PDB file of C-alpha atoms in Angstrom:
ATOM      1  CA  MET A 568     -11.378-133.917-103.936  1.00  0.00           C
ATOM      2  CA  VAL A 569     -12.409-135.782-100.735  1.00  0.00           C
ATOM      3  CA  PRO A 570     -16.392-136.373-100.112  1.00  0.00           C
ATOM      4  CA  ILE A 571     -16.951-134.633 -96.895  1.00  0.00           C
ATOM      5  CA  THR A 572     -20.765-135.115 -95.397  1.00  0.00           C
ATOM      6  CA  GLU A 573     -20.297-131.780 -93.226  1.00  0.00           C
ATOM      7  CA  ALA A 574     -19.282-128.264 -94.788  1.00  0.00           C
ATOM      8  CA  LYS A 575     -15.794-127.358 -93.500  1.00  0.00           C
ATOM      9  CA  PRO A 576     -13.513-124.938 -95.692  1.00  0.00           C
ATOM     10  CA  THR A 577     -10.862-126.403 -96.988  1.00  0.00           C
ATOM     11  CA  SER A 578      -9.079-122.920 -98.128  1.00  0.00           C
ATOM     12  CA  ALA A 579     -10.040-119.503 -97.532  1.00  0.00           C
ATOM     13  CA  SER A 580     -12.154-119.344-100.940  1.00  0.00           C
ATOM     14  CA  HIS A 581     -13.193-123.200-101.164  1.00  0.00           C
ATOM     15  CA  ARG A 582     -15.024-125.738 -99.606  1.00  0.00           C
ATOM     16  CA  THR A 583     -17.687-128.230-100.658  1.00  0.00           C
ATOM     17  CA  GLU A 584     -20.697-129.127 -98.581  1.00  0.00           C
ATOM     18  CA  ARG A 585     -23.490-132.131 -99.934  1.00  0.00           C
ATOM     19  CA  LEU A 586     -27.020-131.646 -99.593  1.00  0.00           C
ATOM     20  CA  ASP A 587     -29.399-133.848 -98.140  1.00  0.00           C
ATOM     21  CA  PRO A 588     -33.155-132.564 -99.114  1.00  0.00           C
ATOM     22  CA  ALA A 589     -34.331-135.013 -96.589  1.00  0.00           C
ATOM     23  CA  VAL A 590     -32.808-132.645 -93.571  1.00  0.00           C
ATOM     24  CA  THR A 591     -35.185-129.643 -92.397  1.00  0.00           C
ATOM     25  CA  ASP A 592     -32.404-126.965 -92.583  1.00  0.00           C
ATOM     26  CA  ASP A 593     -29.638-126.698 -95.117  1.00  0.00           C
ATOM     27  CA  SER A 594     -25.883-126.016 -93.771  1.00  0.00           C
ATOM     28  CA  ALA A 595     -26.147-121.927 -94.094  1.00  0.00           C
ATOM     29  CA  GLY A 596     -29.234-122.011 -92.064  1.00  0.00           C
ATOM     30  CA  ARG A 597     -31.713-121.914 -94.432  1.00  0.00           C
ATOM     31  CA  ALA A 598     -35.286-123.740 -93.629  1.00  0.00           C
ATOM     32  CA  MET A 599     -35.908-126.390 -96.374  1.00  0.00           C
ATOM     33  CA  ILE A 600     -39.342-126.212 -98.444  1.00  0.00           C
ATOM     34  CA  ALA A 601     -40.956-128.389-100.428  1.00  0.00           C
ATOM     35  CA  PRO A 602     -40.837-127.542-104.444  1.00  0.00           C
ATOM     36  CA  ASP A 603     -42.776-125.584-106.401  1.00  0.00           C
ATOM     37  CA  PHE A 604     -44.632-128.477-108.386  1.00  0.00           C
ATOM     38  CA  GLY A 605     -45.984-126.305-110.768  1.00  0.00           C
ATOM     39  CA  LEU A 606     -42.704-124.788-111.557  1.00  0.00           C
ATOM     40  CA  CYS A 607     -41.482-128.671-111.517  1.00  0.00           C
ATOM     41  CA  LEU A 608     -44.693-129.709-114.163  1.00  0.00           C
ATOM     42  CA  ASP A 609     -44.072-126.369-116.297  1.00  0.00           C
ATOM     43  CA  ILE A 610     -39.956-127.318-116.890  1.00  0.00           C
ATOM     44  CA  LEU A 611     -40.864-130.770-117.709  1.00  0.00           C
ATOM     45  CA  GLU A 612     -43.674-129.844-120.118  1.00  0.00           C
ATOM     46  CA  LYS A 613     -41.100-127.768-122.027  1.00  0.00           C
ATOM     47  CA  ILE A 614     -38.523-130.664-121.939  1.00  0.00           C
ATOM     48  CA  ALA A 615     -40.856-133.277-123.239  1.00  0.00           C
ATOM     49  CA  LEU A 616     -41.337-131.774-126.620  1.00  0.00           C
ATOM     50  CA  GLU A 617     -37.600-132.141-127.542  1.00  0.00           C
ATOM     51  CA  THR A 618     -36.356-135.561-128.763  1.00  0.00           C
ATOM     52  CA  SER A 619     -32.674-135.046-129.428  1.00  0.00           C
ATOM     53  CA  VAL A 620     -30.221-134.497-126.759  1.00  0.00           C
ATOM     54  CA  GLU A 621     -29.042-131.137-128.352  1.00  0.00           C
ATOM     55  CA  ARG A 622     -32.631-130.096-128.071  1.00  0.00           C
ATOM     56  CA  VAL A 623     -32.963-131.890-124.296  1.00  0.00           C
ATOM     57  CA  SER A 624     -30.072-130.189-123.171  1.00  0.00           C
ATOM     58  CA  SER A 625     -30.523-126.694-124.209  1.00  0.00           C
ATOM     59  CA  ALA A 626     -34.108-126.724-122.989  1.00  0.00           C
ATOM     60  CA  ILE A 627     -32.853-128.265-119.497  1.00  0.00           C
ATOM     61  CA  ALA A 628     -30.164-125.456-118.814  1.00  0.00           C
ATOM     62  CA  GLU A 629     -32.174-122.973-120.178  1.00  0.00           C
ATOM     63  CA  ASN A 630     -35.212-123.449-118.361  1.00  0.00           C
ATOM     64  CA  LEU A 631     -33.950-124.385-114.851  1.00  0.00           C
ATOM     65  CA  ILE A 632     -32.042-121.171-114.838  1.00  0.00           C
ATOM     66  CA  ALA A 633     -35.267-119.128-116.124  1.00  0.00           C
ATOM     67  CA  LEU A 634     -37.363-120.712-112.931  1.00  0.00           C
ATOM     68  CA  GLY A 635     -34.548-120.839-110.701  1.00  0.00           C
ATOM     69  CA  ASN A 636     -32.141-118.340-108.885  1.00  0.00           C
ATOM     70  CA  PHE A 637     -29.374-119.654-110.960  1.00  0.00           C
ATOM     71  CA  THR A 638     -27.101-117.443-113.459  1.00  0.00           C
ATOM     72  CA  LEU A 639     -25.094-120.146-115.279  1.00  0.00           C
ATOM     73  CA  GLY A 640     -25.655-123.699-116.126  1.00  0.00           C
ATOM     74  CA  HIS A 641     -24.185-126.968-117.199  1.00  0.00           C
ATOM     75  CA  VAL A 642     -25.394-130.351-118.606  1.00  0.00           C
ATOM     76  CA  LEU A 643     -22.866-132.765-118.687  1.00  0.00           C
ATOM     77  CA  LEU A 644     -23.383-136.412-119.847  1.00  0.00           C
ATOM     78  CA  HIS A 645     -21.763-139.028-118.758  1.00  0.00           C
ATOM     79  CA  ARG A 646     -20.191-140.813-121.742  1.00  0.00           C
ATOM     80  CA  ASP A 647     -17.272-143.272-122.022  1.00  0.00           C
ATOM     81  CA  GLY A 648     -16.510-142.843-118.759  1.00  0.00           C
ATOM     82  CA  THR A 649     -15.893-139.170-118.572  1.00  0.00           C
ATOM     83  CA  LEU A 650     -17.897-136.058-117.895  1.00  0.00           C
ATOM     84  CA  GLN A 651     -18.706-134.361-121.761  1.00  0.00           C
ATOM     85  CA  PRO A 652     -19.954-130.823-122.369  1.00  0.00           C
ATOM     86  CA  ALA A 653     -23.608-130.850-123.869  1.00  0.00           C
ATOM     87  CA  ALA A 654     -24.993-127.471-123.445  1.00  0.00           C
ATOM     88  CA  PHE A 655     -24.436-124.056-121.358  1.00  0.00           C
ATOM     89  CA  ALA A 656     -26.851-121.282-120.887  1.00  0.00           C
ATOM     90  CA  ARG A 657     -26.905-117.913-119.505  1.00  0.00           C
ATOM     91  CA  ARG A 658     -29.465-116.214-118.467  1.00  0.00           C
ATOM     92  CA  GLY A 659     -31.334-114.425-120.752  1.00  0.00           C
ATOM     93  CA  GLU A 660     -29.665-115.382-123.745  1.00  0.00           C
ATOM     94  CA  PRO A 661     -30.048-118.674-125.897  1.00  0.00           C
ATOM     95  CA  ALA A 662     -28.327-122.245-124.685  1.00  0.00           C
ATOM     96  CA  ILE A 663     -24.937-123.049-126.672  1.00  0.00           C
ATOM     97  CA  THR A 664     -24.538-126.771-127.265  1.00  0.00           C
ATOM     98  CA  ASP A 665     -21.838-126.168-129.860  1.00  0.00           C
ATOM     99  CA  ALA A 666     -18.855-128.076-127.547  1.00  0.00           C
ATOM    100  CA  ALA A 667     -16.051-125.871-129.182  1.00  0.00           C
ATOM    101  CA  GLU A 668     -18.077-122.619-127.992  1.00  0.00           C
ATOM    102  CA  ILE A 669     -19.287-123.961-124.484  1.00  0.00           C
ATOM    103  CA  PRO A 670     -17.240-121.844-121.607  1.00  0.00           C
ATOM    104  CA  ARG A 671     -15.172-124.392-119.615  1.00  0.00           C
ATOM    105  CA  LEU A 672     -15.700-125.583-116.000  1.00  0.00           C
ATOM    106  CA  SER A 673     -12.559-125.073-113.857  1.00  0.00           C
ATOM    107  CA  ALA A 674     -10.950-128.411-113.289  1.00  0.00           C
ATOM    108  CA  ALA A 675     -11.799-128.256-109.897  1.00  0.00           C
ATOM    109  CA  ILE A 676     -15.742-127.997-110.286  1.00  0.00           C
ATOM    110  CA  LEU A 677     -15.303-130.669-112.640  1.00  0.00           C
ATOM    111  CA  ARG A 678     -13.669-132.958-109.999  1.00  0.00           C
ATOM    112  CA  THR A 679     -16.238-132.429-107.748  1.00  0.00           C
ATOM    113  CA  ALA A 680     -18.984-133.002-110.318  1.00  0.00           C
ATOM    114  CA  ALA A 681     -17.216-136.043-111.289  1.00  0.00           C
ATOM    115  CA  GLU A 682     -16.834-137.112-107.004  1.00  0.00           C
ATOM    116  CA  PHE A 683     -21.082-136.324-106.986  1.00  0.00           C
ATOM    117  CA  LEU A 684     -21.768-138.042-109.417  1.00  0.00           C
ATOM    118  CA  ALA A 685     -19.506-141.256-108.075  1.00  0.00           C
ATOM    119  CA  THR A 686     -21.582-140.752-104.976  1.00  0.00           C
ATOM    120  CA  ARG A 687     -24.752-140.442-106.400  1.00  0.00           C
ATOM    121  CA  GLN A 688     -25.353-137.101-104.118  1.00  0.00           C
ATOM    122  CA  ALA A 689     -26.076-133.404-104.856  1.00  0.00           C
ATOM    123  CA  GLY A 690     -23.911-131.471-103.646  1.00  0.00           C
ATOM    124  CA  ALA A 691     -22.345-127.728-103.631  1.00  0.00           C
ATOM    125  CA  ASP A 692     -19.111-126.118-104.599  1.00  0.00           C
ATOM    126  CA  LEU A 693     -18.612-122.935-102.349  1.00  0.00           C
ATOM    127  CA  GLY A 694     -15.310-121.888-104.164  1.00  0.00           C
ATOM    128  CA  ARG A 695     -13.826-119.677-106.713  1.00  0.00           C
ATOM    129  CA  GLY A 696     -15.625-120.162-110.334  1.00  0.00           C
ATOM    130  CA  ASP A 697     -15.339-116.851-112.337  1.00  0.00           C
ATOM    131  CA  GLY A 698     -15.611-114.746-110.016  1.00  0.00           C
ATOM    132  CA  GLU A 699     -15.099-113.960-105.953  1.00  0.00           C
ATOM    133  CA  GLY A 700     -17.009-116.760-103.974  1.00  0.00           C
ATOM    134  CA  GLU A 701     -19.490-118.102-106.345  1.00  0.00           C
ATOM    135  CA  MET A 702     -21.698-121.250-105.439  1.00  0.00           C
ATOM    136  CA  TYR A 703     -21.984-124.354-107.695  1.00  0.00           C
ATOM    137  CA  LEU A 704     -24.749-126.813-107.368  1.00  0.00           C
ATOM    138  CA  CYS A 705     -23.731-130.081-108.605  1.00  0.00           C
ATOM    139  CA  GLN A 706     -26.968-132.715-109.332  1.00  0.00           C
ATOM    140  CA  PRO A 707     -25.647-136.174-110.515  1.00  0.00           C
ATOM    141  CA  LEU A 708     -28.509-137.728-112.705  1.00  0.00           C
ATOM    142  CA  TYR A 709     -29.114-141.229-113.008  1.00  0.00           C
ATOM    143  CA  LYS A 710     -31.478-143.377-114.421  1.00  0.00           C
ATOM    144  CA  GLY A 711     -31.877-146.232-112.062  1.00  0.00           C
ATOM    145  CA  ASP A 712     -28.358-147.432-111.659  1.00  0.00           C
ATOM    146  CA  ASN A 713     -26.667-145.839-114.538  1.00  0.00           C
ATOM    147  CA  ALA A 714     -25.287-142.438-114.680  1.00  0.00           C
ATOM    148  CA  VAL A 715     -26.583-140.202-117.096  1.00  0.00           C
ATOM    149  CA  GLY A 716     -24.525-137.471-116.280  1.00  0.00           C
ATOM    150  CA  VAL A 717     -24.486-134.399-113.843  1.00  0.00           C
ATOM    151  CA  LEU A 718     -26.057-130.669-114.035  1.00  0.00           C
ATOM    152  CA  VAL A 719     -23.621-127.745-112.723  1.00  0.00           C
ATOM    153  CA  LEU A 720     -25.554-124.468-111.354  1.00  0.00           C
ATOM    154  CA  GLN A 721     -24.039-121.014-110.622  1.00  0.00           C
ATOM    155  CA  GLU A 722     -25.352-118.243-108.354  1.00  0.00           C
ATOM    156  CA  GLY A 723     -24.635-115.071-109.439  1.00  0.00           C
ATOM    157  CA  THR A 724     -24.664-111.976-106.883  1.00  0.00           C
ATOM    158  CA  ALA A 725     -26.282-112.180-103.772  1.00  0.00           C
ATOM    159  CA  ARG A 726     -29.369-110.577-105.152  1.00  0.00           C
ATOM    160  CA  SER A 727     -30.016-114.045-107.212  1.00  0.00           C
ATOM    161  CA  ALA A 728     -28.521-116.131-104.808  1.00  0.00           C
ATOM    162  CA  MET A 729     -29.698-119.924-104.350  1.00  0.00           C
ATOM    163  CA  THR A 730     -32.155-120.711-101.989  1.00  0.00           C
ATOM    164  CA  SER A 731     -33.298-123.621-100.423  1.00  0.00           C
ATOM    165  CA  SER A 732     -36.080-124.082-102.685  1.00  0.00           C
ATOM    166  CA  ASP A 733     -34.002-123.929-105.463  1.00  0.00           C
ATOM    167  CA  PHE A 734     -32.091-127.013-104.072  1.00  0.00           C
ATOM    168  CA  ALA A 735     -35.378-128.889-103.433  1.00  0.00           C
ATOM    169  CA  LEU A 736     -36.503-127.642-107.407  1.00  0.00           C
ATOM    170  CA  VAL A 737     -33.358-129.471-108.994  1.00  0.00           C
ATOM    171  CA  HIS A 738     -33.498-132.058-106.434  1.00  0.00           C
ATOM    172  CA  THR A 739     -37.022-133.355-107.744  1.00  0.00           C
ATOM    173  CA  LEU A 740     -36.347-132.701-111.120  1.00  0.00           C
ATOM    174  CA  ALA A 741     -33.459-135.026-111.580  1.00  0.00           C
ATOM    175  CA  PRO A 742     -34.818-138.274-111.740  1.00  0.00           C
ATOM    176  CA  HIS A 743     -37.377-136.932-114.611  1.00  0.00           C
ATOM    177  CA  LEU A 744     -34.019-134.482-116.441  1.00  0.00           C
ATOM    178  CA  ALA A 745     -32.440-138.036-116.199  1.00  0.00           C
ATOM    179  CA  SER A 746     -35.231-140.001-117.947  1.00  0.00           C
ATOM    180  CA  ALA A 747     -35.293-137.004-120.574  1.00  0.00           C
ATOM    181  CA  LEU A 748     -31.455-137.426-121.512  1.00  0.00           C
ATOM    182  CA  ALA A 749     -31.763-141.212-121.563  1.00  0.00           C
ATOM    183  CA  ALA A 750     -34.759-141.003-123.804  1.00  0.00           C
ATOM    184  CA  ALA A 751     -32.907-138.296-125.761  1.00  0.00           C
ATOM    185  CA  MET A 752     -29.532-140.608-126.273  1.00  0.00           C
ATOM    186  CA  ASP A 753     -31.554-143.492-127.015  1.00  0.00           C
ATOM    187  CA  PHE A 754     -33.307-141.609-129.597  1.00  0.00           C
ATOM    188  CA  ASP A 755     -30.235-140.132-131.048  1.00  0.00           C
ATOM    189  CA  GLU A 756     -28.686-143.599-130.933  1.00  0.00           C
ATOM    190  CA  LEU A 757     -31.450-144.605-133.230  1.00  0.00           C
ATOM    191  CA  VAL A 758     -31.354-141.964-135.665  1.00  0.00           C
ATOM    192  CA  GLU A 759     -27.981-142.412-136.182  1.00  0.00           C
ATOM    193  CA  GLY A 760     -28.719-146.753-136.500  1.00  0.00           C
ATOM    194  CA  ASN A 761     -31.554-145.724-138.899  1.00  0.00           C
ATOM    195  CA  SER A 762     -29.039-143.317-141.230  1.00  0.00           C
ATOM    196  CA  ARG A 763     -26.136-145.993-141.229  1.00  0.00           C
ATOM    197  CA  ARG A 764     -28.912-148.348-142.260  1.00  0.00           C
ATOM    198  CA  ARG A 765     -30.547-145.955-144.828  1.00  0.00           C
ATOM    199  CA  GLU A 766     -26.739-145.396-146.009  1.00  0.00           C
ATOM    200  CA  SER A 767     -26.242-149.088-146.413  1.00  0.00           C
ATOM    201  CA  GLU A 768     -29.328-149.559-148.264  1.00  0.00           C
ATOM    202  CA  GLU A 769     -28.441-146.807-150.668  1.00  0.00           C
ATOM    203  CA  GLN A 770     -25.329-148.137-151.072  1.00  0.00           C
ATOM    204  CA  LEU A 771     -26.196-151.610-151.715  1.00  0.00           C
ATOM    205  CA  GLN A 772     -29.068-150.541-154.186  1.00  0.00           C
ATOM    206  CA  SER A 773     -26.437-148.663-156.037  1.00  0.00           C
ATOM    207  CA  ALA A 774     -24.124-151.685-156.211  1.00  0.00           C
ATOM    208  CA  ARG A 775     -27.099-153.484-157.497  1.00  0.00           C
ATOM    209  CA  ALA A 776     -27.744-150.696-160.157  1.00  0.00           C
ATOM    210  CA  ALA A 777     -24.337-151.202-160.962  1.00  0.00           C
ATOM    211  CA  LEU A 778     -24.349-155.098-161.508  1.00  0.00           C
ATOM    212  CA  THR A 779     -27.696-154.933-163.750  1.00  0.00           C
ATOM    213  CA  ARG A 780     -25.997-152.390-165.783  1.00  0.00           C
ATOM    214  CA  ALA A 781     -23.149-154.242-165.956  1.00  0.00           C
ATOM    215  CA  SER A 782     -24.880-157.402-166.757  1.00  0.00           C
ATOM    216  CA  GLN A 783     -26.889-155.550-169.245  1.00  0.00           C
ATOM    217  CA  ARG A 784     -23.991-154.148-170.843  1.00  0.00           C
ATOM    218  CA  SER A 785     -22.317-157.470-171.093  1.00  0.00           C
ATOM    219  CA  VAL A 786     -25.671-159.472-172.636  1.00  0.00           C
ATOM    220  CA  LEU A 787     -25.664-156.254-175.406  1.00  0.00           C
ATOM    221  CA  GLU A 788     -21.993-156.839-175.751  1.00  0.00           C
ATOM    222  CA  GLY A 789     -23.019-160.790-176.360  1.00  0.00           C
ATOM    223  CA  LEU A 790     -25.764-159.941-178.449  1.00  0.00           C
ATOM    224  CA  ALA A 791     -23.783-157.222-180.855  1.00  0.00           C
ATOM    225  CA  ALA A 792     -21.014-159.967-181.267  1.00  0.00           C
ATOM    226  CA  SER A 793     -23.477-162.667-182.423  1.00  0.00           C
ATOM    227  CA  ILE A 794     -24.983-160.300-184.925  1.00  0.00           C
ATOM    228  CA  ALA A 795     -21.966-159.311-185.883  1.00  0.00           C
ATOM    229  CA  HIS A 796     -20.740-162.899-186.345  1.00  0.00           C
ATOM    230  CA  GLU A 797     -23.991-163.992-188.347  1.00  0.00           C
ATOM    231  CA  THR A 798     -23.724-161.071-190.750  1.00  0.00           C
ATOM    232  CA  ASN A 799     -20.108-161.783-191.314  1.00  0.00           C
ATOM    233  CA  GLN A 800     -20.876-165.414-192.308  1.00  0.00           C
ATOM    234  CA  PRO A 801     -23.129-164.949-195.312  1.00  0.00           C
ATOM    235  CA  LEU A 802     -21.014-161.897-196.468  1.00  0.00           C
ATOM    236  CA  LEU A 803     -17.917-163.854-196.340  1.00  0.00           C
ATOM    237  CA  GLY A 804     -19.510-166.607-198.276  1.00  0.00           C
ATOM    238  CA  ILE A 805     -21.126-163.945-200.642  1.00  0.00           C
ATOM    239  CA  ALA A 806     -17.413-162.893-201.220  1.00  0.00           C
ATOM    240  CA  SER A 807     -15.921-166.108-202.151  1.00  0.00           C
ATOM    241  CA  SER A 808     -18.582-167.497-204.173  1.00  0.00           C
ATOM    242  CA  ALA A 809     -18.339-163.704-206.029  1.00  0.00           C
ATOM    243  CA  ALA A 810     -14.581-164.304-206.260  1.00  0.00           C
ATOM    244  CA  ALA A 811     -15.035-167.568-207.773  1.00  0.00           C
ATOM    245  CA  SER A 812     -17.076-166.966-210.179  1.00  0.00           C
ATOM    246  CA  LEU A 813     -15.224-164.588-211.779  1.00  0.00           C
ATOM    247  CA  ARG A 814     -11.841-166.687-211.897  1.00  0.00           C
ATOM    248  CA  TRP A 815     -14.390-169.370-213.762  1.00  0.00           C
ATOM    249  CA  LEU A 816     -15.822-166.322-216.459  1.00  0.00           C
ATOM    250  CA  ARG A 817     -11.732-165.109-216.861  1.00  0.00           C
ATOM    251  CA  ARG A 818     -10.539-168.542-218.074  1.00  0.00           C
ATOM    252  CA  PRO A 819      -9.913-169.509-221.968  1.00  0.00           C
ATOM    253  CA  THR A 820     -12.800-171.227-221.575  1.00  0.00           C
ATOM    254  CA  PRO A 821     -15.511-170.385-218.921  1.00  0.00           C
ATOM    255  CA  ASN A 822     -17.276-172.896-216.977  1.00  0.00           C
ATOM    256  CA  ILE A 823     -20.841-171.472-216.908  1.00  0.00           C
ATOM    257  CA  GLU A 824     -22.225-174.090-214.915  1.00  0.00           C
ATOM    258  CA  GLU A 825     -19.881-173.438-212.008  1.00  0.00           C
ATOM    259  CA  VAL A 826     -20.667-169.825-212.472  1.00  0.00           C
ATOM    260  CA  VAL A 827     -24.390-170.772-212.026  1.00  0.00           C
ATOM    261  CA  ALA A 828     -23.430-172.466-209.215  1.00  0.00           C
ATOM    262  CA  ASN A 829     -21.644-169.907-207.101  1.00  0.00           C
ATOM    263  CA  ILE A 830     -24.445-167.801-208.111  1.00  0.00           C
ATOM    264  CA  GLU A 831     -27.007-169.721-206.646  1.00  0.00           C
ATOM    265  CA  ASP A 832     -25.162-169.907-203.538  1.00  0.00           C
ATOM    266  CA  ILE A 833     -24.777-165.859-203.414  1.00  0.00           C
ATOM    267  CA  LYS A 834     -28.730-166.487-203.540  1.00  0.00           C
ATOM    268  CA  ALA A 835     -28.967-168.895-200.725  1.00  0.00           C
ATOM    269  CA  ALA A 836     -26.841-166.379-198.597  1.00  0.00           C
ATOM    270  CA  ALA A 837     -28.384-163.303-199.127  1.00  0.00           C
ATOM    271  CA  ALA A 838     -31.587-165.221-198.086  1.00  0.00           C
ATOM    272  CA  ARG A 839     -30.007-165.898-194.553  1.00  0.00           C
TER     273      ARG A 839
END
């Protein structure tokens, strides 16, 4: 979608416009007013209680919808050069963070969100969404020069149409929401890194334990072989001396001296 600074309809049902909070009137002729800082602080306090990307994204979507004139809210994170859904909330319902269950935005809305993110300007997509003539507010989220994501907030019926105070509220909160999401992503990376390190340590400990068991088994096998050798040697000597003694005794003329010598050998072997 080609960026435009002045709202001009590109078709009967679709146009985009950029929002400049510095001007005194918006393109619809509504007077821009200062945001309700009490609401801003309330939202930020609730978001500050969360730490993970999932919980921070949920808190952002739920609270902006609850305090603004929005019916649907998407939190898109900028990862690997693309916008990826992180949370979706519908007024009066808990946020959804499972990417498989988050309703998909139209390709036109996603292109608009990506365009506004690239130019670092907020904008409104005045076109067909899920219904006739719905408006989507796209608010880029930047922390310094780093793109964090985009908020896509949809107004509902005329009774809940977005107002200038809603624009001002979202614009004022944007840098703080970006910081909260960036901190949450850092936290998740730290937790994941710690988990990988813990798994590595557990694998190392398991390998060490296996090595210790193998070493102990080797020592025990060597000890058993040594004991068997030390036991078998005198037994073989005893058997050999006993056999020789019998041979001397069975001669026609027994050799008593040899028999006595063999018996002495048997005694000595037994003493070992």
